[in-house]
Short mmCIF file of C-alpha atoms and ligand atoms in Angstrom, two decimals:
data_model
loop_
_atom_site.label_atom_id
_atom_site.label_comp_id
_atom_site.label_asym_id
_atom_site.label_seq_id
_atom_site.Cartn_x
_atom_site.Cartn_y
_atom_site.Cartn_z
CA MET A 1 18.90 43.50 42.38
CA LYS A 2 17.10 44.27 39.11
CA HIS A 3 14.24 48.21 39.24
CA THR A 4 10.82 47.04 38.81
CA VAL A 5 8.91 50.61 38.41
CA ILE A 6 4.94 49.50 38.88
CA SER A 7 2.35 52.55 38.27
CA ILE A 8 -0.85 52.30 39.95
CA GLY A 9 -4.10 53.44 38.72
CA GLY A 10 -5.86 55.48 41.10
CA SER A 11 -8.86 54.36 40.41
CA ILE A 12 -8.13 50.82 40.83
CA LEU A 13 -6.65 51.26 44.86
CA LEU A 14 -9.26 52.67 46.71
CA HIS A 15 -11.82 50.98 44.79
CA GLU A 16 -15.23 52.29 45.34
CA GLU A 17 -13.42 52.99 49.36
CA LYS A 18 -13.13 49.69 50.21
CA THR A 19 -9.78 48.97 51.39
CA ASP A 20 -9.51 45.37 51.27
CA TYR A 21 -7.63 45.38 47.66
CA ILE A 22 -4.83 47.99 48.75
CA LEU A 23 -3.77 45.06 51.42
CA LYS A 24 -3.23 42.21 49.76
CA LEU A 25 -1.11 44.21 47.03
CA ALA A 26 0.24 45.25 49.65
CA LYS A 27 0.88 41.86 51.04
CA MET A 28 2.29 41.46 47.72
CA LEU A 29 4.67 43.47 46.81
CA ALA A 30 6.29 43.11 50.43
CA ALA A 31 6.41 39.96 50.06
CA LEU A 32 8.04 40.20 45.72
CA SER A 33 10.17 44.05 47.28
CA LYS A 34 12.37 40.83 48.90
CA GLU A 35 13.54 39.47 45.99
CA LYS A 36 13.86 42.79 43.63
CA LYS A 37 13.40 46.16 44.59
CA ILE A 38 10.29 47.79 43.60
CA SER A 39 9.33 51.55 42.58
CA ILE A 40 5.29 52.56 42.69
CA VAL A 41 3.85 56.02 41.40
CA THR A 42 -0.06 55.94 42.24
CA GLY A 43 -3.01 57.33 40.58
CA GLY A 44 -5.36 60.01 41.44
CA GLY A 45 -8.56 58.10 40.36
CA TRP A 46 -11.86 58.92 40.92
CA VAL A 47 -11.27 61.18 44.14
CA ALA A 48 -8.27 63.73 41.32
CA ARG A 49 -11.73 63.40 39.14
CA TYR A 50 -13.69 64.92 41.66
CA TYR A 51 -11.57 67.65 43.46
CA ILE A 52 -10.34 68.34 39.61
CA LYS A 53 -13.74 68.62 38.13
CA ALA A 54 -15.08 71.02 41.08
CA GLY A 55 -12.07 73.25 40.83
CA ARG A 56 -12.51 73.55 37.51
CA SER A 57 -16.66 73.82 38.54
CA ILE A 58 -15.53 77.08 40.07
CA GLY A 59 -12.38 78.13 37.70
CA ALA A 60 -9.73 77.55 38.28
CA SER A 61 -7.16 77.23 35.44
CA GLU A 62 -5.94 73.77 33.75
CA GLU A 63 -2.64 74.45 35.50
CA TYR A 64 -4.43 75.09 38.63
CA LEU A 65 -5.94 71.96 38.82
CA ASP A 66 -3.06 69.60 37.48
CA LEU A 67 -1.24 71.30 41.06
CA VAL A 68 -4.94 69.08 42.74
CA GLY A 69 -4.78 66.35 40.88
CA ILE A 70 -0.72 66.27 42.70
CA ASP A 71 -1.95 66.58 45.90
CA VAL A 72 -3.69 63.21 45.34
CA THR A 73 -2.02 61.09 44.20
CA ARG A 74 0.63 61.93 46.66
CA VAL A 75 -2.15 61.13 49.60
CA ASN A 76 -3.17 58.13 47.50
CA ALA A 77 1.58 57.23 47.78
CA ARG A 78 0.33 57.75 50.95
CA LEU A 79 -2.63 55.42 51.25
CA LEU A 80 -0.32 52.50 49.72
CA ILE A 81 2.86 52.89 52.68
CA ILE A 82 0.23 53.07 55.22
CA ALA A 83 -0.73 49.67 53.58
CA LEU A 84 3.05 48.32 52.78
CA MET A 85 4.03 49.70 56.83
CA SER A 86 1.33 47.29 58.44
CA GLU A 87 2.78 44.53 55.97
CA GLY A 88 6.96 45.29 57.67
CA ALA A 89 8.09 45.73 53.82
CA ASN A 90 11.27 48.17 54.21
CA VAL A 91 9.12 51.86 52.11
CA ASN A 92 9.99 55.10 52.57
CA ILE A 93 7.49 57.48 55.21
CA ASP A 94 6.80 60.36 53.16
CA PRO A 95 6.22 60.73 48.72
CA PRO A 96 9.50 61.66 46.81
CA HIS A 97 8.26 64.77 45.37
CA THR A 98 10.95 64.39 42.07
CA VAL A 99 12.15 61.19 39.98
CA GLU A 100 15.15 61.71 41.88
CA GLU A 101 14.17 62.31 44.65
CA ALA A 102 13.20 58.39 44.46
CA ALA A 103 16.17 56.84 42.83
CA GLY A 104 17.71 57.98 45.49
CA LEU A 105 15.27 56.98 48.81
CA SER A 106 15.39 53.22 46.48
CA GLU A 107 18.88 52.71 47.34
CA LYS A 108 17.67 52.56 51.32
CA HIS A 109 14.16 51.51 50.12
CA GLY A 110 12.66 47.86 49.09
CA ILE A 111 10.02 49.30 48.23
CA VAL A 112 9.96 53.11 47.28
CA VAL A 113 6.35 54.97 46.87
CA MET A 114 6.45 58.78 45.19
CA GLY A 115 2.80 60.44 43.93
CA GLY A 116 3.40 63.06 40.93
CA THR A 117 5.27 65.34 40.05
CA VAL A 118 4.79 68.65 38.48
CA PRO A 119 1.94 70.01 36.19
CA GLY A 120 1.21 68.84 32.30
CA HIS A 121 0.98 65.40 32.15
CA THR A 122 0.32 61.66 34.91
CA THR A 123 0.79 59.77 37.16
CA ASP A 124 2.18 57.13 33.63
CA ALA A 125 4.77 60.08 32.76
CA VAL A 126 6.56 60.23 35.87
CA SER A 127 6.78 56.65 36.27
CA ALA A 128 8.61 55.88 32.83
CA MET A 129 10.59 58.80 34.64
CA LEU A 130 11.84 57.03 36.74
CA ALA A 131 12.20 54.46 34.78
CA SER A 132 14.60 55.82 32.91
CA SER A 133 15.82 57.17 35.41
CA LEU A 134 16.63 54.22 37.77
CA GLY A 135 17.93 52.04 34.18
CA ALA A 136 15.33 50.34 34.44
CA LYS A 137 13.89 48.33 30.86
CA VAL A 138 11.04 47.06 32.31
CA LEU A 139 7.44 49.48 33.23
CA ILE A 140 4.38 47.34 34.75
CA ASN A 141 1.16 49.67 34.34
CA ALA A 142 -1.72 48.50 36.75
CA THR A 143 -4.83 50.07 34.72
CA ALA A 144 -8.71 49.12 36.29
CA VAL A 145 -8.35 47.08 32.10
CA ASP A 146 -7.23 44.56 31.27
CA GLY A 147 -5.45 46.01 28.69
CA VAL A 148 -5.24 48.52 25.30
CA TYR A 149 -8.61 47.34 23.37
CA THR A 150 -8.95 48.56 19.33
CA ALA A 151 -11.23 51.27 20.66
CA ASP A 152 -12.70 51.95 24.07
CA PRO A 153 -14.62 48.53 25.35
CA LYS A 154 -17.13 50.76 27.80
CA LYS A 155 -18.51 51.95 23.83
CA ASP A 156 -17.78 49.61 21.66
CA ARG A 157 -18.69 45.90 21.73
CA ASP A 158 -17.30 44.89 19.22
CA ALA A 159 -13.34 46.25 22.05
CA GLN A 160 -10.87 44.07 20.76
CA GLN A 161 -8.19 43.04 23.43
CA ILE A 162 -4.73 43.85 21.84
CA PRO A 163 -1.90 41.50 23.24
CA VAL A 164 0.87 42.83 22.04
CA MET A 165 2.06 45.75 19.87
CA SER A 166 4.67 48.41 19.04
CA TYR A 167 5.31 51.49 20.12
CA ASP A 168 4.55 53.29 17.79
CA GLU A 169 0.60 51.55 17.11
CA LEU A 170 0.38 52.60 21.37
CA ARG A 171 0.80 56.44 20.58
CA THR A 172 -1.71 55.97 17.27
CA ILE A 173 -4.86 54.80 19.89
CA ILE A 174 -3.44 57.30 22.25
CA GLU A 175 -3.92 59.87 19.57
CA LYS A 176 -7.20 58.79 18.65
CA SER A 177 -8.90 59.73 22.78
CA GLY A 178 -8.22 62.74 21.20
CA PRO A 179 -6.71 66.33 23.92
CA LYS A 180 -7.27 67.09 26.99
CA GLY A 181 -7.46 69.06 29.66
CA ALA A 182 -6.58 68.54 33.47
CA GLY A 183 -7.43 64.90 34.43
CA PRO A 184 -7.93 61.00 33.19
CA ASN A 185 -8.78 59.15 31.16
CA VAL A 186 -6.77 58.06 28.47
CA VAL A 187 -4.95 54.12 28.22
CA PHE A 188 -1.54 55.22 28.53
CA ASP A 189 0.17 58.77 29.02
CA PRO A 190 1.44 60.35 24.89
CA VAL A 191 5.20 62.03 27.49
CA ALA A 192 5.13 58.27 29.24
CA THR A 193 4.51 56.75 25.20
CA ASP A 194 7.76 59.05 23.99
CA ILE A 195 10.02 58.20 26.86
CA ILE A 196 9.51 54.37 27.14
CA GLU A 197 10.18 54.21 23.11
CA ARG A 198 12.41 56.47 23.26
CA GLU A 199 14.47 53.87 26.25
CA LYS A 200 12.80 51.14 24.90
CA ILE A 201 11.41 51.02 27.98
CA GLU A 202 8.83 47.70 27.58
CA THR A 203 6.16 48.47 29.19
CA ARG A 204 3.64 45.70 30.87
CA ILE A 205 -0.30 46.86 30.80
CA VAL A 206 -1.97 44.45 33.10
CA ASN A 207 -5.15 45.06 35.38
CA GLY A 208 -4.05 45.77 38.50
CA LEU A 209 -7.66 44.93 40.16
CA ARG A 210 -6.44 40.80 39.08
CA LEU A 211 -4.08 40.94 41.53
CA GLU A 212 -2.55 37.29 39.93
CA GLU A 213 -2.07 38.80 36.51
CA LEU A 214 -0.19 41.69 38.06
CA LYS A 215 2.38 39.70 39.75
CA LYS A 216 3.08 37.04 37.18
CA ALA A 217 3.44 41.14 34.95
CA ILE A 218 5.92 41.43 37.43
CA THR A 219 7.45 38.84 37.40
CA GLY A 220 8.83 38.23 33.76
CA GLU A 221 5.35 35.69 33.53
CA GLN A 222 3.14 35.50 30.69
CA PHE A 223 0.13 37.87 31.57
CA LEU A 224 -3.61 39.08 30.36
CA GLY A 225 -3.41 42.29 29.35
CA THR A 226 -1.10 44.34 26.34
CA LEU A 227 2.32 43.88 26.08
CA VAL A 228 3.98 47.39 24.73
CA ARG A 229 7.67 46.68 22.71
P1 UTP B 1 -3.37 60.72 37.25
O1 UTP B 1 -1.80 59.67 37.45
O2 UTP B 1 -4.05 59.96 38.18
O3 UTP B 1 -3.85 60.43 35.91
O4 UTP B 1 -3.17 62.05 37.65
P2 UTP B 1 -4.26 59.74 34.89
O5 UTP B 1 -3.80 58.67 34.89
O6 UTP B 1 -5.35 60.87 34.25
O7 UTP B 1 -5.32 58.87 36.20
P3 UTP B 1 -5.54 57.21 35.83
O8 UTP B 1 -4.37 56.96 35.64
O9 UTP B 1 -6.93 56.91 35.00
O10 UTP B 1 -6.38 57.52 36.83
C1 UTP B 1 -4.03 63.24 38.33
C2 UTP B 1 -4.38 64.25 37.68
O11 UTP B 1 -2.82 64.72 38.21
C3 UTP B 1 -1.95 65.72 36.67
C4 UTP B 1 -3.12 65.60 35.91
O12 UTP B 1 -4.43 66.86 35.64
C5 UTP B 1 -3.84 64.25 36.10
O13 UTP B 1 -4.67 64.62 35.22
N1 UTP B 1 -0.96 65.26 36.83
C6 UTP B 1 -0.21 63.54 37.85
C7 UTP B 1 -0.92 66.84 37.13
O14 UTP B 1 -0.91 67.10 36.91
N2 UTP B 1 1.55 66.24 36.82
C8 UTP B 1 1.41 65.03 37.51
O15 UTP B 1 2.76 64.64 37.91
C9 UTP B 1 0.57 63.74 37.55
#
């Protein structure tokens, strides 16, 4: 059975503390997992941002703040695991700590959910590493916007959504968004970009809050978002 790896941004997972989205998402994923093996990496979202900001203000190093972020991504993984269990999915109970462990778990579970691993990258990079480890040729990045834009759509009214782009074009946009420490938020992690380019993993960036579009991106239909290849 083919593997599909999905990176789900923490900001959409628990949107404004409402849990109806996570239940609908779990229902859709549980149904799709009957036809394909699914691996999911959950991000930290606003909860990670909240803790990282608090930690930074009281003197934590960036590396320690990465560990704080990782803890939150793992808590979000548990939340999605709970929702998937309530939908009757064959899912792992504890989020694995490494992509190797996750790849091993996917042999006995229809869906595997994990969070972050080690400091220095984001869960986008973890999902690219997992796709590489599983030999998956497609990676879905479910985020809170309709794909990649020419500029930040929140700051620039002329920003245009880009339907298809190359790995190099993605890297140029990421470089424009500048350096950063622990915590969000660039459109796609530069470490992840290097992996998807090296492994030629087609990456579909889609608004995960639009569940129909996310489903189309997973099943390979035409979707609203950005295709990177
Ligand atoms: P996220 O993957 O949520 O980061 O991890 P992000 O891309 O910045 O957030 P979204 O996608 O916009 O919601 C949260 C933070 O946890 C640390 C990083 O500091 C990251 O910014 N982290 C996460 C790691 O250090 N290693 C990991 O493997 C994962």
